[in-house]
Coordinates of C-alpha atoms and ligand atoms in Angstrom, one line a residue:
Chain A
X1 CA -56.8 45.5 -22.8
X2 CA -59.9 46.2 -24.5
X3 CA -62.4 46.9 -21.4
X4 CA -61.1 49.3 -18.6
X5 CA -60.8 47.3 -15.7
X6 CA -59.0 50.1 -13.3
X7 CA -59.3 53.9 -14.1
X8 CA -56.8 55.8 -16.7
X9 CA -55.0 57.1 -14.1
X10 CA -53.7 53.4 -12.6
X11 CA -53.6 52.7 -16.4
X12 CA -51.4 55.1 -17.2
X13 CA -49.0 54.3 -14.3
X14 CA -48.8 50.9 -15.6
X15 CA -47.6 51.8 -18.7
X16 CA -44.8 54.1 -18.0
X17 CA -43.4 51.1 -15.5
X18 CA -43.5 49.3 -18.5
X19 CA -40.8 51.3 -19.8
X20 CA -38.6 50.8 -17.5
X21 CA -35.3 49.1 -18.1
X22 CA -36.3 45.5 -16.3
X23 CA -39.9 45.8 -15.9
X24 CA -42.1 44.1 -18.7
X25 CA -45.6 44.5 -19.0
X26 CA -47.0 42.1 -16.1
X27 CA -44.1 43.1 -13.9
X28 CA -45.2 46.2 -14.3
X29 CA -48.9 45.4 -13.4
X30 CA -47.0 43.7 -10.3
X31 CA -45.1 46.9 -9.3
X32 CA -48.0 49.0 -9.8
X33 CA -50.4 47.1 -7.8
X34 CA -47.1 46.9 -4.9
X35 CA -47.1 50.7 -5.5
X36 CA -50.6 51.5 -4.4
X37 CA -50.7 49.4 -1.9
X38 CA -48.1 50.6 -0.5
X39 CA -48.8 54.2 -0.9
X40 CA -47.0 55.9 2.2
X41 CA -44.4 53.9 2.5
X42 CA -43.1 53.2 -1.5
X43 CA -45.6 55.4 -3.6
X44 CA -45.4 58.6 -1.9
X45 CA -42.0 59.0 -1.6
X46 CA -41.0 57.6 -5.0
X47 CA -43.4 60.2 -6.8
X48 CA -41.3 62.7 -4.4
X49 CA -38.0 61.6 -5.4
X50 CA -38.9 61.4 -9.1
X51 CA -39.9 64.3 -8.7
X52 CA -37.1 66.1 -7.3
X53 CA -34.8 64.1 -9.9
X54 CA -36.8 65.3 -12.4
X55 CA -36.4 69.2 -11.2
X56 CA -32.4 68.8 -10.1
X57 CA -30.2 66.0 -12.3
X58 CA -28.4 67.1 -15.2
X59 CA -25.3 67.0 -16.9
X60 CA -21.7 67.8 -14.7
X61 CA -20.3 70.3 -17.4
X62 CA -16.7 69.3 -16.2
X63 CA -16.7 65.0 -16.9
X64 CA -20.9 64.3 -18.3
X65 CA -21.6 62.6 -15.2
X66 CA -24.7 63.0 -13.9
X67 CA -25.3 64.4 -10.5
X68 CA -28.1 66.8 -8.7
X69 CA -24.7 69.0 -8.4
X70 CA -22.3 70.8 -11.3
X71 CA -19.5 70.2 -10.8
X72 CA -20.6 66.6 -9.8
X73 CA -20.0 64.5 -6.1
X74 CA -16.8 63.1 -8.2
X75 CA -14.8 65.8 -9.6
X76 CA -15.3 67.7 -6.2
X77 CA -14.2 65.2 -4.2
X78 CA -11.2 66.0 -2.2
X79 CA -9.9 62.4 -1.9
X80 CA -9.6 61.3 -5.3
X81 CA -6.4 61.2 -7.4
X82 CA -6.8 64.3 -9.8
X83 CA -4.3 63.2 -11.9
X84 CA -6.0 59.9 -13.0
X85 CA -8.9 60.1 -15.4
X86 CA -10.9 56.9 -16.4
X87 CA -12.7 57.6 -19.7
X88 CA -16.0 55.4 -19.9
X89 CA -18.6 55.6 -22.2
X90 CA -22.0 55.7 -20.0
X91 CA -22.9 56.5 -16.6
X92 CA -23.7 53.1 -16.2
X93 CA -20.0 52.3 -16.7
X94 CA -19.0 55.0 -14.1
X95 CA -20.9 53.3 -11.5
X96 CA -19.9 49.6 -12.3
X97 CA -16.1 50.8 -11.9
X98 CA -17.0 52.6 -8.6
X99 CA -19.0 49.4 -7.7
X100 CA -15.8 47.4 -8.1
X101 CA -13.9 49.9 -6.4
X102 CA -11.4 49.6 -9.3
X103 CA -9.3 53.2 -8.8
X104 CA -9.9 56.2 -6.7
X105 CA -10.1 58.9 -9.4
X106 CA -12.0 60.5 -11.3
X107 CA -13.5 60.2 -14.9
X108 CA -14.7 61.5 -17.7
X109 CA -18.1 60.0 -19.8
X110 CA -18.5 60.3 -23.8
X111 CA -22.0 59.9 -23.3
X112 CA -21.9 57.1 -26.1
X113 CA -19.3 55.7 -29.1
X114 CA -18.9 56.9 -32.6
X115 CA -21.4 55.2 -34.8
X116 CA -21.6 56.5 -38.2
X117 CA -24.6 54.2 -39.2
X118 CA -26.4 55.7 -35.9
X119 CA -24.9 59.1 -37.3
X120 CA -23.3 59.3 -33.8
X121 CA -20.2 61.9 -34.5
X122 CA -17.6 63.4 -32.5
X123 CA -19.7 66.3 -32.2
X124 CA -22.3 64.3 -30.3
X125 CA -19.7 62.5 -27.7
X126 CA -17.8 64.8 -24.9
X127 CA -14.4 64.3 -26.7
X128 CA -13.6 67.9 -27.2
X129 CA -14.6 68.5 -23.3
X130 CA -11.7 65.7 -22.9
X131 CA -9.4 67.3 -24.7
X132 CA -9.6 70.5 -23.0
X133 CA -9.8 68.8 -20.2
X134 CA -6.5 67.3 -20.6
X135 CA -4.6 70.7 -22.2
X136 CA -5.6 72.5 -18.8
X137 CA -2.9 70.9 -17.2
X138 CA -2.7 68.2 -14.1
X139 CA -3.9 65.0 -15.5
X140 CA -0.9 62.3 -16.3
X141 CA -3.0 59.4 -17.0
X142 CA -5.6 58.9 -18.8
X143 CA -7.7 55.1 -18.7
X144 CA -9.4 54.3 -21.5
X145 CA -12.2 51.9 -20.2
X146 CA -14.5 51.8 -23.4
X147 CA -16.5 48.6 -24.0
X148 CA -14.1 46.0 -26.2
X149 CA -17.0 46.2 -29.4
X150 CA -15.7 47.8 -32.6
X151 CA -17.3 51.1 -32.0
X152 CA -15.6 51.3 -28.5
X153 CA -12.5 50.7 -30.0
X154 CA -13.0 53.3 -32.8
X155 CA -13.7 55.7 -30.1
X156 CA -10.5 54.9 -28.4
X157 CA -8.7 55.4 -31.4
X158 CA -10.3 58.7 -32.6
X159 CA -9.5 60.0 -29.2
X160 CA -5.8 58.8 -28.8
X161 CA -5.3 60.6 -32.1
X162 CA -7.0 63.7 -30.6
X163 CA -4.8 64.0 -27.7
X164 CA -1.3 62.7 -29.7
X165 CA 0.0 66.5 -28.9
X166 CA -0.2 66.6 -25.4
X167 CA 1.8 64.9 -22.7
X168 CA -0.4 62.6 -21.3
X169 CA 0.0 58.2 -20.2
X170 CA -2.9 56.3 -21.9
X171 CA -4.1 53.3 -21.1
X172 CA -6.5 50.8 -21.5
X173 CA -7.8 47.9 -19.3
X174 CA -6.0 44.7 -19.4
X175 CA -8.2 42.0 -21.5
X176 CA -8.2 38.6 -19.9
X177 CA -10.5 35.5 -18.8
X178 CA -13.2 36.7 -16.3
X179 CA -13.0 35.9 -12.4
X180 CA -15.0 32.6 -12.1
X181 CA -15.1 32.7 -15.9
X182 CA -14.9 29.5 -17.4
X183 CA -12.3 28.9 -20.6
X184 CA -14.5 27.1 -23.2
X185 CA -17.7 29.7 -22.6
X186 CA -14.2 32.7 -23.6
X187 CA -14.3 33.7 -27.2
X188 CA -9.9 33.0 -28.9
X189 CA -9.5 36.9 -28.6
X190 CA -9.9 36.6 -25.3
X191 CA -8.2 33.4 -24.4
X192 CA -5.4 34.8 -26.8
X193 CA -4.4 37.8 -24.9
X194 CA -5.2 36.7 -21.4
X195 CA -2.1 34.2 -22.4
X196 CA -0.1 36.6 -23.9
X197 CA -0.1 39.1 -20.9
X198 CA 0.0 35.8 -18.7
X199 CA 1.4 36.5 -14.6
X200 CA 3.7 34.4 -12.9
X201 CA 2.2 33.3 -9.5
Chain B
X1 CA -21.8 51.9 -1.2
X2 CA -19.1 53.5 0.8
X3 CA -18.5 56.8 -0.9
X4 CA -21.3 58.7 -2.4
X5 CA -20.8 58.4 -6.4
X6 CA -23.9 60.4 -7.5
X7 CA -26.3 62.9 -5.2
X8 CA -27.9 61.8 -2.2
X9 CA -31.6 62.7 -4.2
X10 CA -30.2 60.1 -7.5
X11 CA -29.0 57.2 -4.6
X12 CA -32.3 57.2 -2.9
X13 CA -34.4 57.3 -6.2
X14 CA -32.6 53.9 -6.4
X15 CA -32.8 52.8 -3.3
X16 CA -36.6 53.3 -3.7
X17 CA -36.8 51.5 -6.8
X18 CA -34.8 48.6 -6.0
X19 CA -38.5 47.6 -3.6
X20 CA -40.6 47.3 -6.6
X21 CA -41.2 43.7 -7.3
X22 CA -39.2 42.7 -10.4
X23 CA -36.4 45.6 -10.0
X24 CA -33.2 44.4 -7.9
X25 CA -30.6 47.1 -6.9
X26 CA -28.9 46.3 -10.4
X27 CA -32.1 47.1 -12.4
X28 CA -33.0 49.6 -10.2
X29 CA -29.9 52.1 -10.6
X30 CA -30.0 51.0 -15.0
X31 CA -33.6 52.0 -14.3
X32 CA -32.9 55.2 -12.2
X33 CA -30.1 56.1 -15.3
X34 CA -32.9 55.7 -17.9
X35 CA -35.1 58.0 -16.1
X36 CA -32.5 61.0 -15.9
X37 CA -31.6 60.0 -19.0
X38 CA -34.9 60.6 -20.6
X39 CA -36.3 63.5 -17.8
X40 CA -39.3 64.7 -20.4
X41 CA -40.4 61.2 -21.7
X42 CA -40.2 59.0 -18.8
X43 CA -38.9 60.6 -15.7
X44 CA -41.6 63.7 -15.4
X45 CA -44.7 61.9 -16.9
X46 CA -44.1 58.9 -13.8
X47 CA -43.6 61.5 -11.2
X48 CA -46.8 62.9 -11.8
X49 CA -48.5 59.8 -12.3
X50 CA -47.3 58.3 -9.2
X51 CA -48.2 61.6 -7.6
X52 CA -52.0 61.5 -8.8
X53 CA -52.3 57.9 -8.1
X54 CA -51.0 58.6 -4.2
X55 CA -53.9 61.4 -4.2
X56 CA -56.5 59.7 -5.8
X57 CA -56.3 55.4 -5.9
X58 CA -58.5 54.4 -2.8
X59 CA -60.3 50.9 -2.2
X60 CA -63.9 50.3 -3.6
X61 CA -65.9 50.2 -0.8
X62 CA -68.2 47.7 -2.7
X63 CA -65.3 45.0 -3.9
X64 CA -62.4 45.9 -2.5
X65 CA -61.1 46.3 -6.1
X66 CA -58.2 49.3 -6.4
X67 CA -58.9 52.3 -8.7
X68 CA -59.1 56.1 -8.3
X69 CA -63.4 56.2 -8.1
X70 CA -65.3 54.7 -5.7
X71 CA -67.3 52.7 -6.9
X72 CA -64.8 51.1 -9.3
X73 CA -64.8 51.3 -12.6
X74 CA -66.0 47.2 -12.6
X75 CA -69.0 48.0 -10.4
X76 CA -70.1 50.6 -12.1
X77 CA -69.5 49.3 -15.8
X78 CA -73.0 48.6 -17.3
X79 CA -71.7 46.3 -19.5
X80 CA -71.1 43.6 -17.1
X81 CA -73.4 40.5 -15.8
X82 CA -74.2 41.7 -12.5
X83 CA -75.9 38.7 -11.0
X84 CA -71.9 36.5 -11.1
X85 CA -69.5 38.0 -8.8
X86 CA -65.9 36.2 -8.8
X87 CA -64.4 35.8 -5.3
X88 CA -60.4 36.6 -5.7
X89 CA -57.5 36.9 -2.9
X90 CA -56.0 39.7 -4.7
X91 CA -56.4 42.7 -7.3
X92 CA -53.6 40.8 -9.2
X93 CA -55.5 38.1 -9.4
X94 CA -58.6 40.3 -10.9
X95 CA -56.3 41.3 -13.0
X96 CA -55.0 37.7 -14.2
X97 CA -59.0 36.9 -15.0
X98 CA -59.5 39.8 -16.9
X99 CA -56.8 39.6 -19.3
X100 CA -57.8 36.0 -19.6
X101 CA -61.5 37.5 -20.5
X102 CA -62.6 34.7 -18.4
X103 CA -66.2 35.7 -17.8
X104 CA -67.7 39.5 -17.9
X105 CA -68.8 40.0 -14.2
X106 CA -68.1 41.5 -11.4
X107 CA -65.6 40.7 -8.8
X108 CA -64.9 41.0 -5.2
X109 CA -61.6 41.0 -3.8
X110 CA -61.1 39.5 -0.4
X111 CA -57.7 41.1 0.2
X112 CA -55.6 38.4 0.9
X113 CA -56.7 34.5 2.6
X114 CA -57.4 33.0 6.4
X115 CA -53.9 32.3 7.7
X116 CA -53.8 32.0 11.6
X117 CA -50.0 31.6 11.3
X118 CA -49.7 35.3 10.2
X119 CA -52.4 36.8 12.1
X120 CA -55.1 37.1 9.3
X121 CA -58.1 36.6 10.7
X122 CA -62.0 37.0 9.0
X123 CA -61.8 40.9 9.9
X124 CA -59.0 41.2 8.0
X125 CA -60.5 40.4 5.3
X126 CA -63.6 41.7 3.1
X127 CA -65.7 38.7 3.9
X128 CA -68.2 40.8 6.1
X129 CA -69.0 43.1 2.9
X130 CA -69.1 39.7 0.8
X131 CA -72.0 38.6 2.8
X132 CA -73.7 41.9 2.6
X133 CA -73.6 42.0 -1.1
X134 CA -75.3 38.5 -1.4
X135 CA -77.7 39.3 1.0
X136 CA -79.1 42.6 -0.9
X137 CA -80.1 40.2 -3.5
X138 CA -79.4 39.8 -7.2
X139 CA -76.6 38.2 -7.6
X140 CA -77.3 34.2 -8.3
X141 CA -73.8 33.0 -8.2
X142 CA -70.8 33.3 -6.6
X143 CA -67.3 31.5 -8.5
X144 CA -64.6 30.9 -5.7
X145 CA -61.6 32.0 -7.7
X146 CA -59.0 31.5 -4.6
X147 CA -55.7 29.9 -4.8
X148 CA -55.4 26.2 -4.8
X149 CA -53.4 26.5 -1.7
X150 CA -54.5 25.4 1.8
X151 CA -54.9 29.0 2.9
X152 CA -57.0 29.2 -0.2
X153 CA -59.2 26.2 0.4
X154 CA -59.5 27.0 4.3
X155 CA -60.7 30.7 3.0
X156 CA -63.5 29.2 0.5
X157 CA -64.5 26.6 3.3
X158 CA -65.1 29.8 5.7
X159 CA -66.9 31.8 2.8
X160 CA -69.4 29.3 1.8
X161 CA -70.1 28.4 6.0
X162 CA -70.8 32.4 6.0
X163 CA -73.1 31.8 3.0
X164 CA -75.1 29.1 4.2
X165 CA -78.6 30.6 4.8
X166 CA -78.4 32.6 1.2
X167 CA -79.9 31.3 -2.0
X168 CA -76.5 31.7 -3.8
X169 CA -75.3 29.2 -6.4
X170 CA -71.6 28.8 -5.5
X171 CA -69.1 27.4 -7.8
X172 CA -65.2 27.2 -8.2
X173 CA -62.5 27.2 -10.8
X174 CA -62.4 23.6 -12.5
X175 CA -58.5 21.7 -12.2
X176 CA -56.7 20.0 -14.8
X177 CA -54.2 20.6 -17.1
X178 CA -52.5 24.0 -17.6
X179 CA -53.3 24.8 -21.6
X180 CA -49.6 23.7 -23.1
X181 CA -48.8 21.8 -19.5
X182 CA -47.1 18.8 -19.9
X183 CA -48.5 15.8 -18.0
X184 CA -44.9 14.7 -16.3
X185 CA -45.0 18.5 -14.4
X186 CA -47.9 18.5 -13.1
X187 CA -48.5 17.0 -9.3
X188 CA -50.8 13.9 -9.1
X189 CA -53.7 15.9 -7.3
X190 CA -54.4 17.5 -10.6
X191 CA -53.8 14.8 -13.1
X192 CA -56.8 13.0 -10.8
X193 CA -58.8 15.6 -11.2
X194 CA -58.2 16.1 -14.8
X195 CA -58.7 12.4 -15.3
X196 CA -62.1 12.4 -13.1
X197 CA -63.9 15.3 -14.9
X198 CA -62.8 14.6 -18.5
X199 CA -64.5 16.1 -21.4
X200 CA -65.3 13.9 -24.9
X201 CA -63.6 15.7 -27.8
Ligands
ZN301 ZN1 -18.1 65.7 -12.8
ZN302 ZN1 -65.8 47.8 -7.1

């Protein structure tokens, strides 16, 4: 934009929008302009919850989940199974799983996957939380539900090797052809195992 | 959501963001992750941006243009032909005009179009100031940059019956061809008029 045509402030507001996961630059103008016009109702109180996000999330220091609270809303819920932990990679994978309702326990995030070309290590992920985790005693199984990429698959390795002294049932989620999925669009890995571990109905 | 997965303070951050145009409540809680994620970059700077544009974005009393000073930066911007004022519905559509550097003026924004079926009504709208600023004097002409939609059309109709006894030269957008339209998309209305005030190349 080479003339002002609102005042740095607005300008500025527009920009960060634009940073946002999903907003491009004219959705942003979009939101912005929705924001202001909307001031009580949607700018106010968004600026207020920021706000308070901003002051209270962080990191639960028991499973990397984030949360206002530590321990987090998950591991000190009463009526989840404590001896199931689902190991995801992100946040964002903790919620799709509690979206789909998949198991009523709790989990555990690596806050990312081993990535030597990133120069992601061990030491950057939660894995020796995990581990600890594990050694204290009361967890039976543990769900590995990594993303099916290489690095994912690393990572499950590198921690199934970490934990091979310790009595505990790993698993992994079964692979197979997506509900409403459609054969052709699935790649022959897929298609491969999702007849191997066919089910009789 | 049945059970609470993450604080009451992260879930409403999302639900607030999920009413911003162009965020749904999928992009809202990847957009709400990002933030926590990245509390110094992102999360604090928008707070306090949305915070400073709730205290200090008002309406210019002048054009109805949005902007934290009053007059807006537009009105007051030396650098702009003050004798053309373009007519809009909407700030967006300011917006849309400026980044098209369509023509240096000035602008006045009506705040939305005539629409008996939802109860806007002339007061409603900044038509009242409109007339006002033509009748101070100095400005020569006025381009009707509404909408090509009825509402639009019934709007202009109204603003140039309001104009009648001023010595304003009123003008509107010309139709044709969308630049990089293709002929078979585009409704017969405009292919007339594209046809009826073609230019020699
Ligand atoms: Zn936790
Ligand atoms: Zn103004």
């Amino acid at each position: 934009m080479p003339k002002p045509i609102a005042g740095p402030e607005i300008e500025r507001l527009i920009q960060l929008l634009a940073r946002l996961p999903g907003l491009g630059p004219r959705s942003a103008r979009r939101a912005a302009l929705q924001l202001v016009k909307r001031r009580e109702q949607l700018l106010r109180p968004l600026a207020e919850a920021m706000t308070v996000a901003a002051e209270e999330v962080r990191l639960c220091s028991n499973c990397g989940n984030i949360d206002t609270r530590d321990p987090c809303t998950i591991c000190t819920d009463p009526n989840r199974d404590t001896a199931v932990v689902i190991v995801v990679e992100d946040v964002s994978d903790l919620w799709a799983l509690e979206r789909a309702k998949a198991l009523n326990a709790r989990y555990h995030v690596l806050g990312g996957v081993l990535s030597p070309l990133d120069g992601v290590g061990p030491d950057d992920l939660t894995v020796a939380r995990l581990v600890e985790r594990v050694a204290e005693g009361g967890i039976e199984e543990l769900v590995i539900a990594v993303n099916a990429t290489v690095e994912g698959q690393t990572t499950a390795h590198y921690i199934i090797d970490q934990l091979a002294d310790l009595p505990v049932r790993i698993t992994r989620l079964a692979h197979g052809v997506p509900v409403g999925g459609e054969l052709d669009y699935l790649d022959e890995g897929t298609l491969l195992a999702a007849m191997r571990t066919r089910t009789r109905i």
